[in-house]
């Protein structure tokens, strides 16, 4: 039996962790905006951000490639600022995973924030609190279970992204070859034990994550 | 002293229900939130019943103008009269279309000058009907959250002192869910006072409590009132609370102040029938209480016109102590009755009676029209109206008068 390479799994975990961080920050801010503010184009914005959930991953990957590529607007800007590239790098993988995971975060967090009784926020206002204090001390804690669930889903989604990551970051072993791509690669090449090991570990990580979050959520209920 | 003149038209329920989220002031800055339109959802408890009776037909206009000196001012009225909306407008949670709100001479809202102090700068203590204690904080944390910008240790000490003052120091470490209704009420009061407000708004603070706890808290509120001398607006539809606590009372009906004065005056605390006759109240009838509506603060009375009258007529009067089936005496001044030659529509008056002119009586300064409508009513009109309306014996007319124009007398 040949040696089993666990590096792709490590890479996936890194991508998922960074992507979840981005997704939680931007997702919660967007969710608050969508749940508490009434502005022109609110539902259009929600639909736009949710689109990656229903588009084929290849379509999403294509858009990202056009946007982030060396001739794309985002890619050119990034290159001008840092001299680096986005496509076929780990950064590209993080962006692909984030865009795919954002809708899950947004949907859960928006519902969680909308379900916080606005009267608590009104009460805090009469107590002299600023909107930021109210968000941090009242809205956020009361919506925390939903937000935690959203973050968990976002992490799981980022961990398993395949199509968009493949198109944007490519399949460079040791650099951008994440676990799900490595599994495909291993199966294609007939390295069954490598595929099996990654499949088993990915499943285990996902299960542990779900289980731990459920425990956490039910504990905070008490 | 609070000065409040508030006018606001609320959109019909259906529209407002389709967007359940309240629009909130912008966190961007005070400039923005001062101009932001704080629309409120129409799901509010205080408004629903106003539509049910059909007359309001989906549109509700709040139009009040009053002052509240330091001390307890009762806002009394049925559900849907606009009591809660009035409090919300004063707190800044609802933006009036037009008006002026000032505390101690400082304008919080002035539509003519474009003043609209954001809610969090108004220093108005507000105890919501359902208290709105933060469920994720302990009682102590709830109060501490409301204490102003002090070092943490001082904040905590002040919060503790406030809880002690309201006799709920023992609940400090408990979440709102784990304290009793009376205790939660006291925690909410402590929290509302933590920011040293200039005005206290209490929305039916005792409605959900047992009688014994109620009396206890009433005693504490009285003590609080003696010490603070803040203007306290106290919303209730309980006459007992109004009479026990209030130094002044305002009666709201369909978004308007229909009576104001000392609670005893306003609630027509029983007056001797003979006194009423002496002071020139022409319409005094005996009747029987058909039904009482604690909620609306009214009761339905069937009047009997004495020996010579054949029929009876039903009127809505303010809630008194009489039980269903008991006899009461109802008095209405002739000057409080409107006369119409066509069936009136769209009036706020709850008593509209059809009848025929029985007799026209000329008196020195006024003309009394006696109208037969089950019982014989006397309404006063000027000579000019008499001519213009072509009132003569036998003509079909309608009488209209407000619930609060009816007074219950000791017979």
Coordinates of C-alpha atoms in Angstrom, one line a residue:
Chain A
X1 CA 0.0 0.0 0.0
X2 CA 1.3 3.4 -1.0
X3 CA 1.6 6.2 1.5
X4 CA -1.5 8.1 2.2
X5 CA -1.3 11.9 1.7
X6 CA -3.3 13.8 4.3
X7 CA -2.1 17.2 3.1
X8 CA -5.2 18.0 1.0
X9 CA -7.4 17.5 4.1
X10 CA -5.2 20.0 6.1
X11 CA -5.5 22.4 3.2
X12 CA -9.3 22.0 3.1
X13 CA -9.5 22.7 6.9
X14 CA -7.4 25.9 6.4
X15 CA -9.6 27.1 3.5
X16 CA -12.8 26.3 5.4
X17 CA -11.6 28.1 8.6
X18 CA -10.6 31.3 6.7
X19 CA -13.7 31.2 4.5
X20 CA -16.0 30.8 7.6
X21 CA -14.4 33.8 9.2
X22 CA -15.2 35.9 6.2
X23 CA -18.6 34.5 5.8
X24 CA -19.6 35.0 9.4
X25 CA -18.5 38.7 9.4
X26 CA -20.0 39.6 6.1
X27 CA -23.0 37.3 6.5
X28 CA -24.1 38.6 9.9
X29 CA -23.7 42.3 8.7
X30 CA -25.7 41.6 5.6
X31 CA -28.3 39.6 7.5
X32 CA -28.9 42.4 9.9
X33 CA -29.3 44.8 7.1
X34 CA -31.8 42.6 5.3
X35 CA -33.7 41.7 8.5
X36 CA -33.9 45.2 10.1
X37 CA -33.6 47.8 7.3
X38 CA -36.1 48.5 4.6
X39 CA -34.3 49.8 1.5
X40 CA -34.8 49.8 -2.2
X41 CA -33.5 46.5 -3.7
X42 CA -33.5 44.6 -0.4
X43 CA -34.9 41.4 -1.8
X44 CA -32.8 41.8 -5.0
X45 CA -29.7 41.9 -2.9
X46 CA -30.8 38.8 -0.9
X47 CA -31.5 37.0 -4.2
X48 CA -28.1 38.0 -5.6
X49 CA -26.2 36.7 -2.6
X50 CA -28.3 33.5 -2.5
X51 CA -27.7 32.7 -6.2
X52 CA -24.6 30.6 -5.6
X53 CA -26.8 28.2 -3.7
X54 CA -28.8 27.3 -6.8
X55 CA -26.4 27.9 -9.6
X56 CA -24.3 24.9 -10.9
X57 CA -20.9 25.1 -9.2
X58 CA -19.3 25.3 -12.7
X59 CA -21.4 28.4 -13.6
X60 CA -20.3 30.0 -10.3
X61 CA -16.7 29.0 -11.0
X62 CA -16.9 30.5 -14.4
X63 CA -18.2 33.9 -13.1
X64 CA -15.5 33.9 -10.5
X65 CA -12.8 33.1 -13.0
X66 CA -13.9 36.0 -15.2
X67 CA -14.0 38.3 -12.2
X68 CA -10.8 37.2 -10.4
X69 CA -8.7 36.3 -13.5
X70 CA -5.6 38.4 -14.5
X71 CA -7.8 40.4 -16.9
X72 CA -10.9 40.5 -14.6
X73 CA -11.6 43.7 -12.6
X74 CA -11.1 42.1 -9.2
X75 CA -8.0 40.2 -10.3
X76 CA -6.4 43.3 -11.9
X77 CA -7.1 45.4 -8.8
X78 CA -5.6 42.7 -6.5
X79 CA -2.5 42.5 -8.7
X80 CA -2.1 46.2 -8.7
X81 CA -2.3 46.4 -5.0
X82 CA -0.3 43.4 -3.9
X83 CA 1.4 42.1 -7.0
X84 CA 0.0 38.7 -6.4
X85 CA -2.7 36.7 -8.2
X86 CA -6.1 35.3 -7.1
X87 CA -6.7 32.5 -9.6
X88 CA -4.9 29.2 -9.1
X89 CA -3.9 30.2 -5.6
X90 CA -5.2 29.3 -2.1
X91 CA -6.7 32.8 -2.0
X92 CA -8.9 31.9 -4.9
X93 CA -10.0 28.7 -3.2
X94 CA -11.0 30.7 -0.1
X95 CA -13.0 33.1 -2.3
X96 CA -14.7 30.3 -4.1
X97 CA -15.6 28.6 -0.8
X98 CA -16.8 31.8 0.8
X99 CA -19.1 32.7 -2.1
X100 CA -20.6 29.3 -2.0
X101 CA -21.0 29.3 1.7
X102 CA -22.4 32.8 2.2
X103 CA -26.0 32.0 1.2
X104 CA -26.2 29.4 4.0
X105 CA -24.9 31.8 6.5
X106 CA -27.1 34.6 5.3
X107 CA -30.3 32.7 5.2
X108 CA -29.9 31.3 8.7
X109 CA -28.7 34.5 10.2
X110 CA -31.4 36.6 8.6
X111 CA -34.1 34.3 10.0
X112 CA -32.5 34.4 13.4
X113 CA -32.2 38.2 13.5
X114 CA -35.7 38.7 12.2
X115 CA -37.1 36.4 14.9
X116 CA -35.6 38.6 17.6
X117 CA -38.6 40.6 18.9
X118 CA -37.9 44.2 17.8
X119 CA -39.4 45.3 21.2
X120 CA -36.1 44.3 22.9
X121 CA -34.3 46.6 20.6
X122 CA -36.8 49.4 21.2
X123 CA -36.4 48.8 25.0
X124 CA -32.7 49.2 24.6
X125 CA -33.1 52.4 22.7
X126 CA -35.2 53.9 25.4
X127 CA -32.4 52.9 27.8
X128 CA -30.1 55.2 25.9
X129 CA -28.1 52.7 24.0
X130 CA -26.6 53.3 20.5
X131 CA -27.5 51.1 17.6
X132 CA -24.1 49.4 17.7
X133 CA -24.5 48.7 21.5
X134 CA -27.9 47.3 20.8
X135 CA -26.7 45.1 18.0
X136 CA -23.8 43.8 20.1
X137 CA -25.5 43.4 23.5
X138 CA -29.1 42.6 22.5
X139 CA -29.7 41.5 18.9
X140 CA -26.5 39.4 18.4
X141 CA -26.8 37.4 21.7
X142 CA -30.5 36.7 21.1
X143 CA -29.8 35.5 17.5
X144 CA -26.6 33.7 18.5
X145 CA -28.0 30.2 18.1
X146 CA -29.1 30.8 14.5
X147 CA -25.8 32.5 13.7
X148 CA -23.8 29.6 15.2
X149 CA -25.9 27.2 13.1
X150 CA -25.2 29.3 10.0
X151 CA -21.5 29.3 10.7
X152 CA -21.5 25.6 11.1
X153 CA -23.2 25.1 7.8
X154 CA -20.9 27.6 6.2
X155 CA -17.8 25.7 7.5
X156 CA -19.2 22.4 6.3
X157 CA -20.0 23.8 2.9
X158 CA -16.6 25.4 2.6
X159 CA -14.9 22.2 3.5
X160 CA -16.6 20.3 0.8
X161 CA -16.6 22.7 -2.1
X162 CA -15.5 21.1 -5.4
X163 CA -16.7 22.6 -8.6
X164 CA -16.1 26.3 -8.1
X165 CA -12.8 25.7 -6.3
X166 CA -11.6 23.5 -9.1
X167 CA -12.4 26.1 -11.7
X168 CA -10.9 29.1 -9.8
X169 CA -8.0 27.5 -7.9
X170 CA -7.2 24.5 -10.1
X171 CA -5.9 21.2 -9.1
X172 CA -2.3 21.8 -8.0
X173 CA -1.1 19.1 -5.6
X174 CA 0.5 20.5 -2.5
X175 CA -0.8 24.0 -3.3
X176 CA -4.5 24.2 -4.2
X177 CA -5.5 20.5 -4.2
X178 CA -8.1 20.4 -1.5
X179 CA -9.6 17.2 0.0
X180 CA -12.6 17.0 -2.3
X181 CA -10.5 17.5 -5.4
X182 CA -7.9 15.1 -4.1
X183 CA -10.6 12.4 -3.7
X184 CA -11.7 12.9 -7.3
X185 CA -8.1 12.8 -8.4
X186 CA -7.3 9.7 -6.4
X187 CA -10.4 7.8 -7.8
X188 CA -9.4 8.8 -11.3
X189 CA -5.9 7.5 -10.8
X190 CA -7.1 4.3 -9.1
X191 CA -5.5 5.2 -5.7
X192 CA -8.5 3.7 -3.8
X193 CA -6.9 3.7 -0.4
X194 CA -6.0 7.4 -0.7
X195 CA -9.6 8.2 -1.7
X196 CA -11.0 6.1 1.0
X197 CA -8.9 7.6 3.7
X198 CA -9.8 11.2 2.7
X199 CA -13.5 10.2 2.4
X200 CA -13.5 8.7 5.9
X201 CA -11.7 11.6 7.5
X202 CA -13.8 14.2 5.8
X203 CA -17.0 12.4 6.9
X204 CA -15.6 12.1 10.4
X205 CA -14.8 15.8 10.6
X206 CA -18.2 16.8 9.3
X207 CA -20.0 14.5 11.7
X208 CA -18.0 15.7 14.7
X209 CA -18.7 19.3 13.7
X210 CA -22.4 18.7 13.4
X211 CA -22.5 16.8 16.7
X212 CA -20.5 19.4 18.6
X213 CA -22.6 22.3 17.3
X214 CA -25.8 20.5 18.2
X215 CA -24.5 19.9 21.7
X216 CA -23.5 23.6 22.0
X217 CA -26.9 24.8 20.7
X218 CA -28.9 22.6 23.1
X219 CA -26.7 23.6 26.0
X220 CA -27.3 27.3 25.3
X221 CA -31.0 26.5 25.3
X222 CA -30.9 25.5 29.0
Chain B
X1 CA -43.5 69.0 33.0
X2 CA -44.4 67.2 29.8
X3 CA -46.0 69.0 26.9
X4 CA -47.3 66.8 24.1
X5 CA -49.2 67.6 21.0
X6 CA -49.3 64.6 18.7
X7 CA -51.0 64.0 15.4
X8 CA -50.4 60.8 13.4
X9 CA -52.5 59.0 10.9
X10 CA -51.9 55.2 10.8
X11 CA -52.2 53.3 7.5
X12 CA -54.8 50.5 7.3
X13 CA -53.9 47.2 8.9
X14 CA -53.6 45.2 5.8
X15 CA -50.9 47.3 4.3
X16 CA -48.9 47.5 7.5
X17 CA -49.2 43.8 8.2
X18 CA -47.5 42.9 5.0
X19 CA -44.2 44.3 6.3
X20 CA -43.9 43.1 9.9
X21 CA -40.5 44.5 10.7
X22 CA -40.3 47.9 12.3
X23 CA -38.1 50.3 10.6
X24 CA -35.4 51.3 13.0
X25 CA -33.3 54.4 13.3
X26 CA -30.1 54.4 11.3
X27 CA -27.0 53.6 13.3
X28 CA -25.0 55.8 10.9
X29 CA -25.5 58.8 13.0
X30 CA -28.0 61.0 14.8
X31 CA -28.5 63.2 11.8
X32 CA -29.7 60.3 9.8
X33 CA -31.9 58.8 12.4
X34 CA -33.4 62.2 13.3
X35 CA -34.7 62.4 9.7
X36 CA -35.4 58.7 9.4
X37 CA -39.0 57.7 9.2
X38 CA -39.8 55.4 12.2
X39 CA -42.7 53.7 10.7
X40 CA -44.3 51.3 13.1
X41 CA -46.0 48.0 12.4
X42 CA -49.7 48.0 12.7
X43 CA -49.6 44.8 14.7
X44 CA -49.6 46.8 17.9
X45 CA -52.1 45.6 20.5
X46 CA -53.4 49.0 21.1
X47 CA -54.7 49.4 17.6
X48 CA -56.3 46.2 16.5
X49 CA -59.6 46.7 18.2
X50 CA -60.1 50.1 16.7
X51 CA -60.7 48.5 13.4
X52 CA -62.9 45.6 14.5
X53 CA -65.9 47.8 15.2
X54 CA -66.0 48.9 11.6
X55 CA -66.4 52.6 12.2
X56 CA -62.7 53.3 12.0
X57 CA -62.5 51.4 8.6
X58 CA -58.8 50.7 8.6
X59 CA -57.6 54.2 9.3
X60 CA -56.7 55.4 12.7
X61 CA -55.8 59.0 13.6
X62 CA -54.1 59.8 16.8
X63 CA -54.7 63.4 17.7
X64 CA -53.9 64.4 21.3
X65 CA -52.8 67.5 23.0
X66 CA -52.1 67.5 26.7
X67 CA -49.6 68.5 29.5
X68 CA -48.5 66.2 32.3
X69 CA -47.0 67.9 35.4
X70 CA -44.8 66.0 37.8
X71 CA -46.8 63.2 39.4
X72 CA -49.0 60.4 38.0
X73 CA -51.1 61.3 35.0
X74 CA -53.5 58.4 34.0
X75 CA -54.0 57.7 30.4
X76 CA -57.4 55.9 30.5
X77 CA -59.3 54.4 27.6
X78 CA -60.4 51.2 25.9
X79 CA -58.1 49.1 23.8
X80 CA -57.5 50.8 20.5
X81 CA -58.0 54.3 21.9
X82 CA -54.4 55.2 21.2
X83 CA -52.8 55.1 24.6
X84 CA -49.8 52.9 23.7
X85 CA -49.2 54.9 20.5
X86 CA -49.2 58.1 22.6
X87 CA -46.5 56.6 24.8
X88 CA -44.5 55.4 21.8
X89 CA -44.6 58.8 20.2
X90 CA -43.3 60.5 23.4
X91 CA -40.5 57.9 23.7
X92 CA -39.7 58.5 20.0
X93 CA -40.5 55.0 18.8
X94 CA -43.3 56.4 16.6
X95 CA -42.8 59.5 14.7
X96 CA -45.8 61.9 14.7
X97 CA -46.9 63.4 11.4
X98 CA -47.1 66.7 13.1
X99 CA -46.8 67.9 16.7
X100 CA -44.6 69.1 19.5
X101 CA -43.2 67.1 22.5
X102 CA -41.2 68.7 25.2
X103 CA -40.0 67.7 28.6
X104 CA -39.1 70.5 31.1
X105 CA -39.2 73.0 28.2
X106 CA -36.7 71.1 26.1
X107 CA -38.2 70.0 22.8
X108 CA -37.8 66.3 21.9
X109 CA -39.9 66.6 18.8
X110 CA -41.1 69.7 16.9
X111 CA -42.3 69.1 13.4
X112 CA -42.4 72.9 12.7
X113 CA -38.6 73.2 13.4
X114 CA -37.6 69.8 12.3
X115 CA -36.5 68.7 15.8
X116 CA -36.6 64.9 16.4
X117 CA -34.3 63.8 19.2
X118 CA -33.4 60.1 18.7
X119 CA -34.9 57.7 21.1
X120 CA -31.7 57.0 22.9
X121 CA -31.1 60.6 23.7
X122 CA -34.6 61.3 25.1
X123 CA -34.0 60.0 28.6
X124 CA -37.5 58.6 28.8
X125 CA -38.0 55.6 31.1
X126 CA -40.4 53.2 29.4
X127 CA -41.9 50.1 30.9
X128 CA -43.5 48.1 28.1
X129 CA -46.7 46.3 28.6
X130 CA -44.9 42.9 28.3
X131 CA -41.9 44.4 30.1
X132 CA -39.4 43.5 27.4
X133 CA -36.7 42.4 29.9
X134 CA -33.8 41.0 28.0
X135 CA -34.1 37.2 28.3
X136 CA -30.4 36.5 27.9
X137 CA -29.4 38.8 30.9
X138 CA -29.9 38.3 34.6
X139 CA -32.1 40.8 36.5
X140 CA -28.9 42.5 37.6
X141 CA -27.5 42.6 34.1
X142 CA -30.8 44.0 32.8
X143 CA -30.5 46.9 35.2
X144 CA -26.8 47.3 34.8
X145 CA -27.2 47.6 31.0
X146 CA -29.4 50.6 31.6
X147 CA -27.1 52.4 34.0
X148 CA -25.2 55.2 32.2
X149 CA -21.5 55.4 31.4
X150 CA -19.8 54.6 34.7
X151 CA -16.9 52.3 35.6
X152 CA -18.1 48.8 35.7
X153 CA -17.9 48.4 39.5
X154 CA -20.0 51.5 40.0
X155 CA -22.5 50.4 37.4
X156 CA -22.9 47.2 39.2
X157 CA -23.3 48.8 42.6
X158 CA -26.0 51.2 41.3
X159 CA -27.9 48.4 39.6
X160 CA -27.8 46.4 42.9
X161 CA -29.0 49.4 44.9
X162 CA -31.9 49.8 42.4
X163 CA -32.9 46.2 42.7
X164 CA -32.8 46.5 46.5
X165 CA -34.9 49.6 46.4
X166 CA -37.6 47.7 44.5
X167 CA -37.3 44.8 46.9
X168 CA -36.0 42.4 44.3
X169 CA -32.3 42.2 45.3
X170 CA -32.8 38.5 45.7
X171 CA -33.5 38.1 41.9
X172 CA -30.2 39.7 40.9
X173 CA -28.6 36.5 39.5
X174 CA -31.8 35.1 37.9
X175 CA -32.9 35.4 34.4
X176 CA -36.3 37.0 33.7
X177 CA -37.8 33.7 32.9
X178 CA -37.1 32.5 36.5
X179 CA -38.7 35.3 38.4
X180 CA -42.4 35.8 39.2
X181 CA -44.7 38.3 37.4
X182 CA -44.5 40.8 40.3
X183 CA -40.8 40.5 40.6
X184 CA -40.3 41.0 36.8
X185 CA -42.5 44.1 37.0
X186 CA -40.2 45.5 39.7
X187 CA -37.1 44.6 37.8
X188 CA -38.5 46.4 34.8
X189 CA -39.3 49.5 36.9
X190 CA -35.7 49.5 38.3
X191 CA -34.3 49.2 34.8
X192 CA -36.5 52.0 33.5
X193 CA -35.2 54.3 36.3
X194 CA -31.6 53.3 36.0
X195 CA -30.8 55.8 33.3
X196 CA -32.2 58.7 35.4
X197 CA -35.0 59.5 33.1
X198 CA -36.8 62.9 33.0
X199 CA -40.1 61.2 32.4
X200 CA -41.6 57.8 33.1
X201 CA -43.9 55.9 30.8
X202 CA -45.8 52.9 32.2
X203 CA -47.9 50.9 29.9
X204 CA -50.5 48.9 31.9
X205 CA -47.8 47.9 34.4
X206 CA -50.1 45.9 36.6
X207 CA -52.5 44.3 34.2
X208 CA -51.1 40.8 34.5
X209 CA -50.7 40.7 38.3
X210 CA -52.6 39.3 41.2
X211 CA -54.6 41.7 43.3
X212 CA -52.3 41.4 46.4
X213 CA -49.1 42.0 44.4
X214 CA -50.9 44.8 42.6
X215 CA -51.7 46.7 45.8
X216 CA -48.1 46.2 47.0
X217 CA -46.6 47.6 43.8
X218 CA -49.2 50.5 43.8
X219 CA -47.9 51.4 47.3
X220 CA -44.3 51.4 46.0
X221 CA -45.3 53.4 43.0
X222 CA -46.9 56.0 45.2
X223 CA -43.7 56.2 47.3
X224 CA -41.6 56.4 44.2
X225 CA -43.8 59.2 42.9
X226 CA -43.5 61.2 46.2
X227 CA -39.7 60.9 46.0
X228 CA -39.0 61.6 42.4
X229 CA -41.7 64.0 41.3
X230 CA -41.2 63.0 37.7
X231 CA -44.0 63.3 35.2
X232 CA -45.3 59.7 35.1
X233 CA -47.7 58.7 32.3
X234 CA -49.6 55.7 33.5
X235 CA -51.7 53.8 30.9
X236 CA -54.5 51.7 32.3
X237 CA -58.0 50.7 31.7
X238 CA -58.7 49.9 35.3
X239 CA -60.7 52.5 37.1
X240 CA -59.5 51.3 40.4
X241 CA -55.8 51.9 39.5
X242 CA -56.8 55.3 38.0
X243 CA -58.6 56.4 41.1
X244 CA -55.9 55.1 43.5
X245 CA -52.8 56.3 41.7
X246 CA -53.8 59.2 39.5
X247 CA -53.4 62.8 40.4
X248 CA -54.7 63.7 37.0
X249 CA -56.5 61.6 34.3
X250 CA -56.9 61.9 30.6
X251 CA -59.6 59.8 28.9
X252 CA -58.7 58.7 25.4
X253 CA -61.3 57.6 22.9
X254 CA -60.5 56.8 19.3
X255 CA -57.3 58.7 19.3
X256 CA -58.6 61.8 21.0
X257 CA -58.6 63.2 24.6
X258 CA -62.3 63.3 25.5
X259 CA -62.0 64.2 29.1
X260 CA -59.3 65.4 31.5
X261 CA -59.1 66.5 35.1
X262 CA -58.9 64.8 38.5
X263 CA -59.7 61.1 38.3
X264 CA -62.7 61.6 40.5
X265 CA -64.1 64.3 38.3
X266 CA -63.3 62.4 35.1
X267 CA -64.8 59.2 36.1
X268 CA -68.0 60.8 37.2
X269 CA -67.6 59.5 40.7
X270 CA -71.2 59.1 41.7
X271 CA -73.1 62.4 42.1
X272 CA -76.4 62.7 43.8
X273 CA -79.3 62.8 41.4
X274 CA -80.8 65.7 43.2
X275 CA -77.5 67.7 42.8
X276 CA -77.5 66.9 39.1
X277 CA -81.0 68.3 38.8
X278 CA -80.1 71.4 40.7
X279 CA -77.2 72.1 38.5
X280 CA -79.4 71.9 35.4
X281 CA -78.9 68.5 34.0
X282 CA -82.1 68.0 32.1
X283 CA -81.8 64.3 31.2
X284 CA -81.9 62.0 34.1
X285 CA -83.3 58.5 33.6
X286 CA -83.5 55.3 35.5
X287 CA -82.2 52.2 33.9
X288 CA -80.9 48.7 34.2
X289 CA -77.4 47.6 33.4
X290 CA -77.6 45.1 30.5
X291 CA -73.9 44.3 30.1
X292 CA -70.5 45.5 31.3
X293 CA -67.3 45.7 29.2
X294 CA -64.3 45.9 31.5
X295 CA -62.1 46.0 28.5
X296 CA -63.7 49.0 26.8
X297 CA -64.4 50.7 30.2
X298 CA -68.1 51.0 29.3
X299 CA -71.4 49.4 30.0
X300 CA -74.7 49.2 28.2
X301 CA -77.8 50.5 30.1
X302 CA -81.4 50.2 29.1
X303 CA -83.2 53.4 30.2
X304 CA -86.9 53.5 31.2
X305 CA -88.7 56.8 30.8
X306 CA -90.9 56.7 33.9
X307 CA -94.7 56.4 34.1
X308 CA -95.7 58.2 30.9
X309 CA -93.2 56.7 28.6
X310 CA -94.0 53.6 26.7
X311 CA -90.7 52.4 25.5
X312 CA -87.1 52.2 26.5
X313 CA -83.8 53.0 24.9
X314 CA -80.2 51.7 25.2
X315 CA -77.2 53.9 25.8
X316 CA -73.5 53.2 26.3
X317 CA -72.1 54.8 29.5
X318 CA -68.8 54.8 31.3
X319 CA -68.2 51.7 33.4
X320 CA -69.5 52.2 36.9
X321 CA -69.7 49.9 40.0
X322 CA -73.2 48.6 39.2
X323 CA -73.4 45.0 38.2
X324 CA -75.4 43.5 35.4
X325 CA -79.1 43.7 36.2
X326 CA -78.7 46.4 38.8
X327 CA -80.5 49.7 38.5
X328 CA -78.6 52.9 37.9
X329 CA -79.4 56.5 37.2
X330 CA -77.9 58.1 34.1
X331 CA -77.6 61.8 33.6
X332 CA -76.8 63.7 30.3
X333 CA -76.7 67.4 30.1
X334 CA -78.9 68.9 27.3
X335 CA -75.9 70.9 26.0
X336 CA -73.9 67.6 25.4
X337 CA -76.5 66.3 23.0
X338 CA -76.1 67.0 19.2
X339 CA -79.2 67.1 17.1
X340 CA -79.3 66.1 13.5
X341 CA -82.0 66.1 10.9
X342 CA -80.3 63.3 8.9
X343 CA -78.8 60.1 10.3
X344 CA -75.2 61.0 11.4
X345 CA -72.4 59.0 10.0
X346 CA -68.7 58.9 10.9
X347 CA -69.2 60.4 14.3
X348 CA -67.0 59.3 17.2
X349 CA -70.0 59.5 19.6
X350 CA -71.2 56.0 20.5
X351 CA -74.8 57.0 21.3
X352 CA -76.8 57.8 18.2
X353 CA -80.6 57.6 18.7
X354 CA -83.4 58.0 16.2
X355 CA -86.5 59.9 17.4
X356 CA -89.2 62.4 16.8
X357 CA -89.5 66.0 18.0
X358 CA -92.2 65.9 20.8
X359 CA -92.1 69.5 21.8
X360 CA -90.1 72.7 21.3
X361 CA -89.6 74.7 24.6
X362 CA -88.4 78.2 24.5
X363 CA -86.4 79.3 27.5
X364 CA -84.7 82.6 28.2
X365 CA -81.2 81.8 26.8
X366 CA -81.8 78.6 25.0
X367 CA -84.3 76.5 23.2
X368 CA -84.9 72.9 24.4
X369 CA -86.0 70.4 21.9
X370 CA -87.8 67.4 23.5
X371 CA -87.2 64.3 21.5
X372 CA -89.2 61.1 21.9
X373 CA -86.9 58.1 21.5
X374 CA -88.1 55.4 23.8
X375 CA -87.6 58.0 26.6
X376 CA -88.0 61.7 26.1
X377 CA -84.7 63.5 25.8
X378 CA -84.0 67.2 26.0
X379 CA -81.4 68.7 23.7
X380 CA -80.5 72.4 23.6
X381 CA -80.1 74.3 20.4
X382 CA -79.7 78.0 19.5
X383 CA -82.6 79.8 17.9
X384 CA -80.6 80.1 14.8
X385 CA -80.2 76.4 14.5
X386 CA -83.8 75.9 15.3
X387 CA -84.7 78.1 12.3
X388 CA -82.1 76.7 9.9
X389 CA -82.8 73.1 10.7
X390 CA -86.6 73.7 10.4
X391 CA -87.2 71.8 13.6
X392 CA -90.9 71.3 14.4
X393 CA -93.1 68.9 16.3
X394 CA -93.2 65.5 14.7
X395 CA -90.0 65.9 12.6
X396 CA -87.7 62.9 12.5
X397 CA -84.3 63.7 14.1
X398 CA -81.3 61.9 15.5
X399 CA -79.5 62.5 18.8
X400 CA -75.8 61.9 19.3
X401 CA -73.8 62.1 22.4
X402 CA -70.5 60.6 23.7
X403 CA -70.2 57.8 26.2
X404 CA -68.4 60.1 28.6
X405 CA -71.2 62.7 28.4
X406 CA -73.2 60.2 30.4
X407 CA -72.8 60.3 34.1
X408 CA -73.9 57.7 36.6
X409 CA -75.7 59.1 39.6
X410 CA -76.6 57.8 43.0
X411 CA -80.3 57.4 42.8

